[in-house]
Short mmCIF file of C-alpha atoms in Angstrom, two decimals:
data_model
loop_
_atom_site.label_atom_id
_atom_site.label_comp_id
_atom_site.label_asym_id
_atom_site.label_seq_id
_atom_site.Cartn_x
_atom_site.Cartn_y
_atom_site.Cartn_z
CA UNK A 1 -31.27 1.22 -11.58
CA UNK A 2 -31.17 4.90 -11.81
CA UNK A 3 -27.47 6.25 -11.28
CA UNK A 4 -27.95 10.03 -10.34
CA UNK A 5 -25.78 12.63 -11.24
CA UNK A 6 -23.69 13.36 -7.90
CA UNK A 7 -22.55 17.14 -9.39
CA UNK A 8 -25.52 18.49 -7.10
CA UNK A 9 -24.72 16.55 -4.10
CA UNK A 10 -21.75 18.21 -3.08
CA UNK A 11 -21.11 20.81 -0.30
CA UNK A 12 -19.20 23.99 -1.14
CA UNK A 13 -16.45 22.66 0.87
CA UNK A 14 -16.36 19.07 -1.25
CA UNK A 15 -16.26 21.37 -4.39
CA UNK A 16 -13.04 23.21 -2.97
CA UNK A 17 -11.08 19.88 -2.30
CA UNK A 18 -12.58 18.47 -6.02
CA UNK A 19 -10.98 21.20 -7.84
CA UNK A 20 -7.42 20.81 -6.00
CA UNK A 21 -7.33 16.95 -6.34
CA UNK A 22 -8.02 17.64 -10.49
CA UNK A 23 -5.35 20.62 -10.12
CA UNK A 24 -3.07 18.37 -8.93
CA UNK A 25 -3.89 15.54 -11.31
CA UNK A 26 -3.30 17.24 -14.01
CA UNK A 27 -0.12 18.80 -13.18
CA UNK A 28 1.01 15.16 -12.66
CA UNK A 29 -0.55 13.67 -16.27
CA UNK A 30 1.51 16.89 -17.44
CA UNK A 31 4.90 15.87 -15.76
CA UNK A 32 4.49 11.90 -15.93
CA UNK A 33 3.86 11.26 -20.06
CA UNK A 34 6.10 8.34 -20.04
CA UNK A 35 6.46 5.27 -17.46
CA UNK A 36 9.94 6.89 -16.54
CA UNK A 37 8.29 10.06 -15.60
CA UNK A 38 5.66 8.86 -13.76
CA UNK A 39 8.13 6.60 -11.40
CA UNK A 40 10.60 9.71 -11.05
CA UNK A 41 7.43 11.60 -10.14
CA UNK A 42 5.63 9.06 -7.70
CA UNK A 43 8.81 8.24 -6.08
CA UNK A 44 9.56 11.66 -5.55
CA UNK A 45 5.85 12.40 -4.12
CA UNK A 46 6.53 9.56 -2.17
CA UNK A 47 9.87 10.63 -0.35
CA UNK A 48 8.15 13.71 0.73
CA UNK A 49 5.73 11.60 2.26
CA UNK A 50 7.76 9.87 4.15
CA UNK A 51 8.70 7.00 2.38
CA UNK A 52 11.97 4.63 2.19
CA UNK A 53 13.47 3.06 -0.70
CA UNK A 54 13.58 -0.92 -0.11
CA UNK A 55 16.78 -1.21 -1.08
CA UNK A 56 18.41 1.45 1.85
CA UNK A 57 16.87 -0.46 4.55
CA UNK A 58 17.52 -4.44 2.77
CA UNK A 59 21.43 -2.68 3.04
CA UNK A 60 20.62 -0.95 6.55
CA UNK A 61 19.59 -4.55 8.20
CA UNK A 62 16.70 -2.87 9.56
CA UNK A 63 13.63 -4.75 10.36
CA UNK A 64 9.86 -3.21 9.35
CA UNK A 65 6.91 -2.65 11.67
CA UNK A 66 3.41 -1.13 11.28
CA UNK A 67 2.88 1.86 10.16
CA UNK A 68 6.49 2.12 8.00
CA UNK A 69 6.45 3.44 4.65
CA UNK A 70 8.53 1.36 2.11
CA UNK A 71 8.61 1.72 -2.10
CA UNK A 72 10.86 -0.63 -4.65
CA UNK A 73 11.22 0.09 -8.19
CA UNK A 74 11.84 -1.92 -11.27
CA UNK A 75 14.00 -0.77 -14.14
CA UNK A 76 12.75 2.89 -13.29
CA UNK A 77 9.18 1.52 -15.07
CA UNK A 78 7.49 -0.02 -12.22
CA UNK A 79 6.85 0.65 -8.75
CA UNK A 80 5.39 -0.41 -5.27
CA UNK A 81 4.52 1.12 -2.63
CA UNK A 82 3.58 -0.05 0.56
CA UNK A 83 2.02 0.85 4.17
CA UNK A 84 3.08 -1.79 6.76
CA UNK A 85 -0.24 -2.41 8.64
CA UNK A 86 -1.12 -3.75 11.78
CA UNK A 87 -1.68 -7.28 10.55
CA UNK A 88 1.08 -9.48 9.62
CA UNK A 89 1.71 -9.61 5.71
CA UNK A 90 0.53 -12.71 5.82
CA UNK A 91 -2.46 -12.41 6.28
CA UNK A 92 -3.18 -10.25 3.21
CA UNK A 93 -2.89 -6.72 1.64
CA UNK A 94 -4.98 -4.13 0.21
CA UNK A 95 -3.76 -3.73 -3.27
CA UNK A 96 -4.22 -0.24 -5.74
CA UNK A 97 -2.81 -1.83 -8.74
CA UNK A 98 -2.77 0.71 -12.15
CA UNK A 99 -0.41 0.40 -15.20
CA UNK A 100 1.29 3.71 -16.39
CA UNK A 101 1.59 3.33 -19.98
CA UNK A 102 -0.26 4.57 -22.81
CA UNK A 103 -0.43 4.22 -26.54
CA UNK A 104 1.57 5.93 -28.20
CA UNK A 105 4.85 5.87 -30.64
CA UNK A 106 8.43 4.38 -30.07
CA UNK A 107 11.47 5.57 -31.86
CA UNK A 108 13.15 2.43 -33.63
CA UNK A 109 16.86 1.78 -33.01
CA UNK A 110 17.80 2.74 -36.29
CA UNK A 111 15.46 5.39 -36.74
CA UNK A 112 17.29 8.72 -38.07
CA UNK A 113 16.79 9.41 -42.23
CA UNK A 114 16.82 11.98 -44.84
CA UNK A 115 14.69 11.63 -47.25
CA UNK A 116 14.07 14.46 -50.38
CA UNK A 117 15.33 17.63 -47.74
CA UNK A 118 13.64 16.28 -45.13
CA UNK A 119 14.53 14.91 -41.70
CA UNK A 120 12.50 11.69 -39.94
CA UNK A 121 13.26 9.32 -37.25
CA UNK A 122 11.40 5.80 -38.36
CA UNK A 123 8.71 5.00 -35.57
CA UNK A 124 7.04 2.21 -33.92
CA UNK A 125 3.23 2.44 -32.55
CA UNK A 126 2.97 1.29 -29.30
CA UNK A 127 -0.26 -0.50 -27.73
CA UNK A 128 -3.65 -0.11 -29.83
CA UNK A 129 -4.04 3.19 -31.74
CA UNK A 130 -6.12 4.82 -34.76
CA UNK A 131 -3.11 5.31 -36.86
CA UNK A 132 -4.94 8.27 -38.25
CA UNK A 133 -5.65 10.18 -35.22
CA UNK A 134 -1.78 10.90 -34.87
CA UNK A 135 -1.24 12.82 -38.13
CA UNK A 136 -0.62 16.46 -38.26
CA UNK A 137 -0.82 17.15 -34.55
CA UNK A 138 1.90 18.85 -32.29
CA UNK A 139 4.18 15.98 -30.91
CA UNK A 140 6.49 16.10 -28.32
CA UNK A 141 9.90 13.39 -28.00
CA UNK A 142 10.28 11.99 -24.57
CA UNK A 143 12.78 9.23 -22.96
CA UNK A 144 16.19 8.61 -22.46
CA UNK A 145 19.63 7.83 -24.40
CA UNK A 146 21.69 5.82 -22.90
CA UNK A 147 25.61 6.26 -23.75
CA UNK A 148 28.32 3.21 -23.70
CA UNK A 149 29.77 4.72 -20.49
CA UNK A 150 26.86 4.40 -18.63
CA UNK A 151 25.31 7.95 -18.61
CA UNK A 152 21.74 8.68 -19.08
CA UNK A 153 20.77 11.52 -20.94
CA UNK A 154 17.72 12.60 -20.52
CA UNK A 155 15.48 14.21 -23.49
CA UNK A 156 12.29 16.15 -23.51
CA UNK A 157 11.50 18.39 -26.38
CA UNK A 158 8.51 20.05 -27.02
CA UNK A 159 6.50 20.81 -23.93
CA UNK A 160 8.49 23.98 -22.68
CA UNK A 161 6.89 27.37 -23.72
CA UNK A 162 9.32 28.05 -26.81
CA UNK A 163 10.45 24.41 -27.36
CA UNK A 164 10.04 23.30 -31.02
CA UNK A 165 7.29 20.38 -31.81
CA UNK A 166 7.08 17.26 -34.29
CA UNK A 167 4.39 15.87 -36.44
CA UNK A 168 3.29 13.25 -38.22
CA UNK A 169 2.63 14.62 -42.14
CA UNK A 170 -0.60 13.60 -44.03
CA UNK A 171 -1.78 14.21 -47.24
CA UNK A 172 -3.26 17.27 -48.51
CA UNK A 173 -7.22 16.34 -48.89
CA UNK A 174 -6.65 17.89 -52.64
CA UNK A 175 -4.79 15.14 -53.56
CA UNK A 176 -6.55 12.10 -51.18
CA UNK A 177 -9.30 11.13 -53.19
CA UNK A 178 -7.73 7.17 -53.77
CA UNK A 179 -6.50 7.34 -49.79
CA UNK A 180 -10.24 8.79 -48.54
CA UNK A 181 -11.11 5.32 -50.35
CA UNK A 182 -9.52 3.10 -47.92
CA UNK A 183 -10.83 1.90 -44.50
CA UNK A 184 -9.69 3.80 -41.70
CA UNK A 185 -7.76 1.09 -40.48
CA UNK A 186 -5.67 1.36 -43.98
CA UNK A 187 -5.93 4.77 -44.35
CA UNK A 188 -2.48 5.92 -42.70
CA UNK A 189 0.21 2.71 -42.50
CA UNK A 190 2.62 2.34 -39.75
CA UNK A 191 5.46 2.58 -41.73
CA UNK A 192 4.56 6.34 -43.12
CA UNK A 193 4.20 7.21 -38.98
CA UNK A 194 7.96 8.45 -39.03
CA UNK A 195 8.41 12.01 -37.51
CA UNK A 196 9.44 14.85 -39.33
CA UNK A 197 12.03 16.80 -37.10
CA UNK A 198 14.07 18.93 -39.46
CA UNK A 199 14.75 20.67 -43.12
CA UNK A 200 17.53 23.03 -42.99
CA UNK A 201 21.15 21.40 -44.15
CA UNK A 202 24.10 21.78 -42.51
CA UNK A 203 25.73 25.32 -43.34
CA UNK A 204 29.86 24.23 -42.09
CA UNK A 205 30.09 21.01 -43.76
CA UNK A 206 33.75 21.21 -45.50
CA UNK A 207 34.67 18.00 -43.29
CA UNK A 208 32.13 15.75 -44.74
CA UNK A 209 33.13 13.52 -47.68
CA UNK A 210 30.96 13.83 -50.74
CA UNK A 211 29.21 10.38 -50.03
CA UNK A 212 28.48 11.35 -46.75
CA UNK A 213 26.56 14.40 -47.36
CA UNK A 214 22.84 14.26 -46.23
CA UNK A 215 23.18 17.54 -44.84
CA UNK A 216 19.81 18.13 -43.70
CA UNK A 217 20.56 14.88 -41.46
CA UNK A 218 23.85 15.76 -40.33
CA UNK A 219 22.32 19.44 -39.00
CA UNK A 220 20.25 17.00 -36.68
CA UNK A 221 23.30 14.99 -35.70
CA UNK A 222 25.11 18.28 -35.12
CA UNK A 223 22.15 19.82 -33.04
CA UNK A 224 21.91 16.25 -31.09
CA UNK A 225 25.89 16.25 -30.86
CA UNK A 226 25.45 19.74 -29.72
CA UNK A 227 22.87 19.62 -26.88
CA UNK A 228 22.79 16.38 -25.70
CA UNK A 229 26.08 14.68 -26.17
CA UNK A 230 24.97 12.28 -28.23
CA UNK A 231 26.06 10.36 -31.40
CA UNK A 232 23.98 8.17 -34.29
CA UNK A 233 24.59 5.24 -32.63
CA UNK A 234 23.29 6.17 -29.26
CA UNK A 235 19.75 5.77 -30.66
CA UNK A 236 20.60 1.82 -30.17
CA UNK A 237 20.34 2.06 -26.48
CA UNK A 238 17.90 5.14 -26.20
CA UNK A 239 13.43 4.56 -25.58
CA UNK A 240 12.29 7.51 -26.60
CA UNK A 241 8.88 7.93 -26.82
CA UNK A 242 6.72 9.71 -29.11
CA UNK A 243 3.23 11.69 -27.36
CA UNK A 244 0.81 14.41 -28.12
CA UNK A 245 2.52 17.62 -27.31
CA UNK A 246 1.08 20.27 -24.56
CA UNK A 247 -0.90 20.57 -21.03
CA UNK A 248 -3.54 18.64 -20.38
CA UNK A 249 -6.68 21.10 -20.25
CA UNK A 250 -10.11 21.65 -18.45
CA UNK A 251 -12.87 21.20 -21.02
CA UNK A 252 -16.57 22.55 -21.00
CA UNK A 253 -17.63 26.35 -20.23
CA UNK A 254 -18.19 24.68 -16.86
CA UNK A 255 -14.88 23.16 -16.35
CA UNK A 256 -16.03 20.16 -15.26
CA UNK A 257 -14.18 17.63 -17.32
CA UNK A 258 -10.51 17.30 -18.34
CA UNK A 259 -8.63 16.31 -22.19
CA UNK A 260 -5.12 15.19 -21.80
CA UNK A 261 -2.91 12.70 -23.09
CA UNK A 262 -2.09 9.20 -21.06
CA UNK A 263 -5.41 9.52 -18.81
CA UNK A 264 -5.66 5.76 -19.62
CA UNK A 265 -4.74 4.42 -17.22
CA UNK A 266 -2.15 7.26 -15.18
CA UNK A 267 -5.78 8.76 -14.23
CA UNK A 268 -6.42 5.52 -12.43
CA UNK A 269 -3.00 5.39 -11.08
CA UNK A 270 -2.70 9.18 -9.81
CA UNK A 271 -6.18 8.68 -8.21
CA UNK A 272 -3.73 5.49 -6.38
CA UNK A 273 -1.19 7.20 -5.42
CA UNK A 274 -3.15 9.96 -4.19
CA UNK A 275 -5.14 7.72 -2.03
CA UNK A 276 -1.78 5.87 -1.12
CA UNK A 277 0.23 8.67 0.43
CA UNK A 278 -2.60 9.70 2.78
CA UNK A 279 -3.11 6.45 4.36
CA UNK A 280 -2.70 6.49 7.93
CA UNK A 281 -3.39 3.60 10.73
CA UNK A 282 -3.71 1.08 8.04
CA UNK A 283 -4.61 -2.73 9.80
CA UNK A 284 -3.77 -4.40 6.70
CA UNK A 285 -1.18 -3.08 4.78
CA UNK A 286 -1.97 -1.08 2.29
CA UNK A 287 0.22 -1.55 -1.71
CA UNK A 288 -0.13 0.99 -4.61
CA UNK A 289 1.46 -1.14 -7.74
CA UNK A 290 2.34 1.27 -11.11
CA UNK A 291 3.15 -1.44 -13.29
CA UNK A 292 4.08 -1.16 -17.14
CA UNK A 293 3.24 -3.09 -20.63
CA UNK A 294 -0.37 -3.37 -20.01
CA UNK A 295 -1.04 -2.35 -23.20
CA UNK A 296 0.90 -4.70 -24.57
CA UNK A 297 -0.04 -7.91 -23.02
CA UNK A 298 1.35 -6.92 -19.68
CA UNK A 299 4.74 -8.95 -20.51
CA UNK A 300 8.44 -8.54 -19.83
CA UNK A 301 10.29 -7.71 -17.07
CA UNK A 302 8.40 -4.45 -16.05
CA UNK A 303 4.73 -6.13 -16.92
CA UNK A 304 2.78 -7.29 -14.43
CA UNK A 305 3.50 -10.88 -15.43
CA UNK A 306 6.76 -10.26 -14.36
CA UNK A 307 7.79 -11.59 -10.65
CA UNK A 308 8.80 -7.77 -9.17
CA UNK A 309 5.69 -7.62 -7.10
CA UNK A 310 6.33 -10.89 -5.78
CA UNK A 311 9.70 -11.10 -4.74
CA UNK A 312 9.35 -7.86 -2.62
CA UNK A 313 6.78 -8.82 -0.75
CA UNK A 314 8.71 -11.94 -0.23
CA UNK A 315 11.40 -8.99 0.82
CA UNK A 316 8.98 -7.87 3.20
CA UNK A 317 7.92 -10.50 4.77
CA UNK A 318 11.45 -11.43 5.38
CA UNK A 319 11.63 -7.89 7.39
CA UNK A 320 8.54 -8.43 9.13
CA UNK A 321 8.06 -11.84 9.79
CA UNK A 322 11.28 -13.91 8.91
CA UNK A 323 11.92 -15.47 5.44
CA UNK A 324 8.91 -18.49 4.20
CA UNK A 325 7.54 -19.32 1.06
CA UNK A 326 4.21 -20.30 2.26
CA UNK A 327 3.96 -16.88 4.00
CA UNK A 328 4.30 -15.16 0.65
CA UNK A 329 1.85 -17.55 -1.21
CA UNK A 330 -0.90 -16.63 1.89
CA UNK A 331 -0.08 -13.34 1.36
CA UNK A 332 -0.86 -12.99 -1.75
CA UNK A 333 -4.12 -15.10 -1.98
CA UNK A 334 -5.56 -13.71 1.08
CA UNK A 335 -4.95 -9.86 -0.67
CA UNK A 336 -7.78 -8.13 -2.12
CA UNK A 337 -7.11 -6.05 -4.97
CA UNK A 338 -8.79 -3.27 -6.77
CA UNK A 339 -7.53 -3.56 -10.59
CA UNK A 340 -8.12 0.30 -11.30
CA UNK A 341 -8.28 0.92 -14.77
CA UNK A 342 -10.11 2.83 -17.12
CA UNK A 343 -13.48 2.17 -18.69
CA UNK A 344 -15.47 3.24 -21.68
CA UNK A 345 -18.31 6.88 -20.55
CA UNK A 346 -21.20 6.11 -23.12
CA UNK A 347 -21.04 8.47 -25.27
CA UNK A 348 -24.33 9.30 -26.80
CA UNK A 349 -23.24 10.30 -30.48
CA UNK A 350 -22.32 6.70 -30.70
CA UNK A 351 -25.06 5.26 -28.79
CA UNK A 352 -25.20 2.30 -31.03
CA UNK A 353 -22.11 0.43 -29.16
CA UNK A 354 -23.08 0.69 -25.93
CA UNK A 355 -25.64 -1.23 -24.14
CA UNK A 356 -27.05 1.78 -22.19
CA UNK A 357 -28.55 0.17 -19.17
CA UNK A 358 -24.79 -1.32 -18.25
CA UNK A 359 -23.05 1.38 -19.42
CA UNK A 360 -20.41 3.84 -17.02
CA UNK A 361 -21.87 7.65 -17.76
CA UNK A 362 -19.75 10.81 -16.41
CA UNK A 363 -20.74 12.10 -13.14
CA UNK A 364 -21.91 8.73 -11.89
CA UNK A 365 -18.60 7.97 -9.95
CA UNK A 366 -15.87 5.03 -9.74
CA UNK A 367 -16.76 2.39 -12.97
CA UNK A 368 -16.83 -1.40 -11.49
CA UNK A 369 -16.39 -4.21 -14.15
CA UNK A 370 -17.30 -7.57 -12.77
CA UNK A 371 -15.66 -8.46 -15.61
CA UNK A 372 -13.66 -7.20 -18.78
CA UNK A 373 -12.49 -9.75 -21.48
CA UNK A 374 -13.64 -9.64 -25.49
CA UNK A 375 -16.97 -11.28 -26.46
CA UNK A 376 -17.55 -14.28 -24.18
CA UNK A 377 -15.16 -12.68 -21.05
CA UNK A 378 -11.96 -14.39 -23.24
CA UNK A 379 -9.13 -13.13 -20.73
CA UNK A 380 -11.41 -11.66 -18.29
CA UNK A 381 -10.97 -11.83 -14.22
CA UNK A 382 -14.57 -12.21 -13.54
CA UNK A 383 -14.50 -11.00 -9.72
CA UNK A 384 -17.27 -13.36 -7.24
CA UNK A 385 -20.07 -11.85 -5.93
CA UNK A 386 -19.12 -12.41 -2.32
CA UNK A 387 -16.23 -9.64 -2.47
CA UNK A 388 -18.25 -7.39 -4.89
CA UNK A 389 -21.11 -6.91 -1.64
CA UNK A 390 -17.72 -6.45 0.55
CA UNK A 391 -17.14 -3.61 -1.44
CA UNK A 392 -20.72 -2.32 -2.48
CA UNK A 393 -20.89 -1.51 1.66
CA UNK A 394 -17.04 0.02 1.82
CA UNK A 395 -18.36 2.66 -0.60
CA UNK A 396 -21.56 2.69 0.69
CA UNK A 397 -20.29 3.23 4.16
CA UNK A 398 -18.02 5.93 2.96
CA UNK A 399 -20.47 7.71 0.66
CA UNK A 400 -18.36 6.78 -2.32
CA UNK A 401 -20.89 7.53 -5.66
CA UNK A 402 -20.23 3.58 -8.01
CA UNK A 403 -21.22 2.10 -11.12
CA UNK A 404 -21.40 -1.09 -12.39
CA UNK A 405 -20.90 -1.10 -16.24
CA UNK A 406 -18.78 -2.72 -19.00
CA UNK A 407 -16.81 -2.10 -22.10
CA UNK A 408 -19.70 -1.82 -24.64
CA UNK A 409 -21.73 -4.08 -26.28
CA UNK A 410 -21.24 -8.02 -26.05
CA UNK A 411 -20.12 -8.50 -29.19
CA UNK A 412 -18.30 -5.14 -30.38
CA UNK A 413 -15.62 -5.53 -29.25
CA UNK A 414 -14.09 -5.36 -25.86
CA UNK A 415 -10.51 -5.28 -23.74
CA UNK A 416 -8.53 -6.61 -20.80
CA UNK A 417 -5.82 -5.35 -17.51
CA UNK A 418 -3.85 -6.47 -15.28
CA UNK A 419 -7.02 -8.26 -12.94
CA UNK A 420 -6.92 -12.20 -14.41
CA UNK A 421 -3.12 -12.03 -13.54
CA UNK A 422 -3.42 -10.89 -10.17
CA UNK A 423 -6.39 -13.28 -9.60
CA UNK A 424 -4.48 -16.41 -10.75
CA UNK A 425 -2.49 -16.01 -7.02
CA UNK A 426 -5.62 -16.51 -5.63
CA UNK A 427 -6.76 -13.07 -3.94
CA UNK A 428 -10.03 -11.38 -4.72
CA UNK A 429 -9.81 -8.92 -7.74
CA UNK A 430 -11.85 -7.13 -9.27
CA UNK A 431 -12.11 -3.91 -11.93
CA UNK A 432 -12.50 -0.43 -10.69
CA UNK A 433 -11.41 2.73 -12.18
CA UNK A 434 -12.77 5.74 -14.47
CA UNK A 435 -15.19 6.03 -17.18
CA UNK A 436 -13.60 7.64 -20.24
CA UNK A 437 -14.74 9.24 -23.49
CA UNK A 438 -12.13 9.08 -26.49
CA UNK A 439 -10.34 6.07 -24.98
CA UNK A 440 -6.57 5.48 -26.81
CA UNK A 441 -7.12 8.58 -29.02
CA UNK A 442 -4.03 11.27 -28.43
CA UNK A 443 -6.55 13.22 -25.78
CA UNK A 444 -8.73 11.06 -24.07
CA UNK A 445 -11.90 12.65 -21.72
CA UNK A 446 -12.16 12.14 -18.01
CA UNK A 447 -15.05 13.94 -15.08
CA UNK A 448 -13.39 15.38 -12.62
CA UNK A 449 -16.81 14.47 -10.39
CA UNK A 450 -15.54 10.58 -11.35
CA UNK A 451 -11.86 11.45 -10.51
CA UNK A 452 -12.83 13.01 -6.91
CA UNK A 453 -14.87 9.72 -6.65
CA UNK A 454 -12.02 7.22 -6.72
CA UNK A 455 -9.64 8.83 -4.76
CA UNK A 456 -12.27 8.87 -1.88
CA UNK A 457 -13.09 5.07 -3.21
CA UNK A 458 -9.18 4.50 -2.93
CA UNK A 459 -8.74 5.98 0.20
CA UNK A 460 -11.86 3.98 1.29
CA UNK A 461 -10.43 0.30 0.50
CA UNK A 462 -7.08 1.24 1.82
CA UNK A 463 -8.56 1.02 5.18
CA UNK A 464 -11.60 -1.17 5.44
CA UNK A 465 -11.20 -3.79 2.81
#
């Protein structure tokens, strides 16, 4: 079926709100590069819209009623936000579910070193990576430390104008010729990721003893010390996360895509919240879920697998229609759910991985997977045909521009979200999100045409699914 490019189908006055909904999108992927910052920032967005922390009205004794605005958070790494509609809970939702984390590198608990003059803090990788493409770029050192009385200190170094940066060193291509031998999956290891973040000794150091004199390692503890309060041993209880330093950027003489870092999958879950915090008059209510680990396997306690989501709509229920466990096990299998996550924009200078004629292309709109999964669907939600024509008219009826597509070729490869555990309650699920070039590299590729395209989709489901 012929997918036409939708670039010439806009007014002037679609055009103007396209280019504020990307403004504003990337000033969020630019705030929110860790899960922590994108719950501080979607919580915040959602306050000035109106919305209520769970927990204030649980303490209040209030009861809930349509049109209410409500949000819970997790461990600061997962959040939910819903828009009581007319309908009782009970009789199902309209779910936005994204995840908000992104490959990248983790600071170990023991991490700080000197080694030979030099200064590195021992890293982790985090969710699945070409260990090569992080070497000698700009990094940046996000998270938190938290102290043993309780305080969290907050760090964020090297996205200010003036801020120093970080790498990753590599080896000069003078002397590579055995490492330019090895497969690119051997070429860098994950033990030589450590980040170099210092080379000038201490110059005061008359109260160190002689055995404790790595100098160049106690100038970091003294600058750390200095500026943040903190000791060695505070790296124990810190996450501190290592991303590509800088802004994300319009790319193309006609500005009509975006490179930034984290796009998979915070551009699926900015579209979300975008969509979220406009909805109005909603008969079922309408849920925006930011969940974490989904790179990971989706485990722990902030993972979707995790039982947040449930137990607050069991909260909710409780508010709207008085405390039952059968209400919250209708409620969630009569939901239907848009898992919106990212898929793979063929990209023609690899042409042989994709299987063109199911492929998502840029400028096409929202990206539908019936179904994700590696080779034969292993892990895959494959959604039923029944919902998939409910939604086909939704868009339809709202002039929303769709594509049905998957991750590649059958048997190169493939991937998985959040959908199959969602499903396994019962509701109706199914893949929809934004085709992306670059996917997991430090800067992935987005279309702003695609991004303008989901938040209408979004706003779309919110209020006829």
């Amino acid at each position: 079926m012929e997918r036409k490019n939708i670039w010439n189908l806009y007014s002037d006055e679609q055009i103007l709100e396209l280019k504020e909904i990307n403004d504003k999108y990337k000033r969020c992927l630019d705030a929110g590069k860790t899960e922590r910052e994108c719950v501080e920032l979607s919580v915040n967005m959602a306050r000035d819209a109106g919305y209520r922390d769970l927990e204030e009205i649980l303490r209040s004794g209030e009861t809930l009623k349509a049109g209410d605005k409500v949000y819970a958070v997790n461990m600061n790494k997962m959040l939910a936000l819903f828009r009581i509609g007319e309908r009782p809970i009970s009789e199902g939702m309209n779910i936005l579910g994204a995840h908000i984390d992104s490959p990248r590198l983790d600071v170990k608990q023991n991490p700080l070193y000197e080694a030979d003059g030099f200064a590195y803090l021992d890293t982790h990788y985090y969710g699945g990576i070409k260990k090569y493409q992080w070497v000698a770029q700009p990094l940046a050192l996000h998270g938190v430390a938290v102290l043993k009385s309780g305080k969290t200190v907050p760090i964020c170094v090297g996205e200010k104008e003036g801020d120093p940066v970080f790498t990753i060193t590599d080896i000069l291509i003078h002397l590579a010729g055995e490492k330019m031998e090895k497969t690119a999956a051997k070429v860098i290891e994950g033990e030589n990721m450590d980040l170099l973040i210092g080379n000038m000794p201490l110059r005061d150091c008359k109260d160190l003893k002689e055995e404790e004199k790595e100098l160049v390692k106690a100038n970091i503890l003294s600058i750390l010390k200095q500026e943040y309060g903190i000791e060695e041993d505070d790296f124990q209880s810190a996450e501190l996360e290592i991303v590509p330093a800088g802004k994300a950027r319009d790319l193309g003489f006609d500005r009509s895509m975006i490179l930034g870092y984290g796009q998979d999958d915070r551009i699926c879950a900015f579209t979300s919240l975008f969509a979220m915090l406009e909805a109005e008059n909603l008969k079922k209510t309408g849920v925006c879920l930011l969940v974490d680990k989904e790179e990971i396997g989706s485990v722990g306690a902030t993972g979707m697998q995790s039982h947040f989501f449930e137990n607050t709509v069991a909260e909710l229920i409780a508010l709207t229609e008085g405390e039952s466990e059968l209400k919250v096990r209708r409620a969630l299998a009569r939901s239907r759910m848009l898992s919106s996550d990212v898929s793979a924009a063929y990209d023609p200078l690899y042409a042989e991985h994709y299987e063109k004629r199911n492929s998502g292309f840029f400028g096409r709109g929202i990206s539908m997977n019936k179904f994700t999964g590696v080779r034969g669907k292993s892990g895959s939600n494959d959604a039923n045909a029944e919902y998939i024509a409910v939604l086909r008219k939704i868009f339809d009826d709202a002039n929303v521009a769709y594509q049905f597509d998957e991750l590649g070729k059958v048997d190169a490869g493939g991937g998985g979200t959040i959908a199959y555990i969602m499903a396994n309650y019962g509701m109706e699920v199914i893949d929809s999100g934004i085709a992306l070039l670059c996917m997991h590299a430090p800067y992935e590729v987005s279309s702003k045409a695609d991004i303008y395209e989901a938040v209408k989709g979004y706003r779309a489901f919110l209020a006829n699914a």
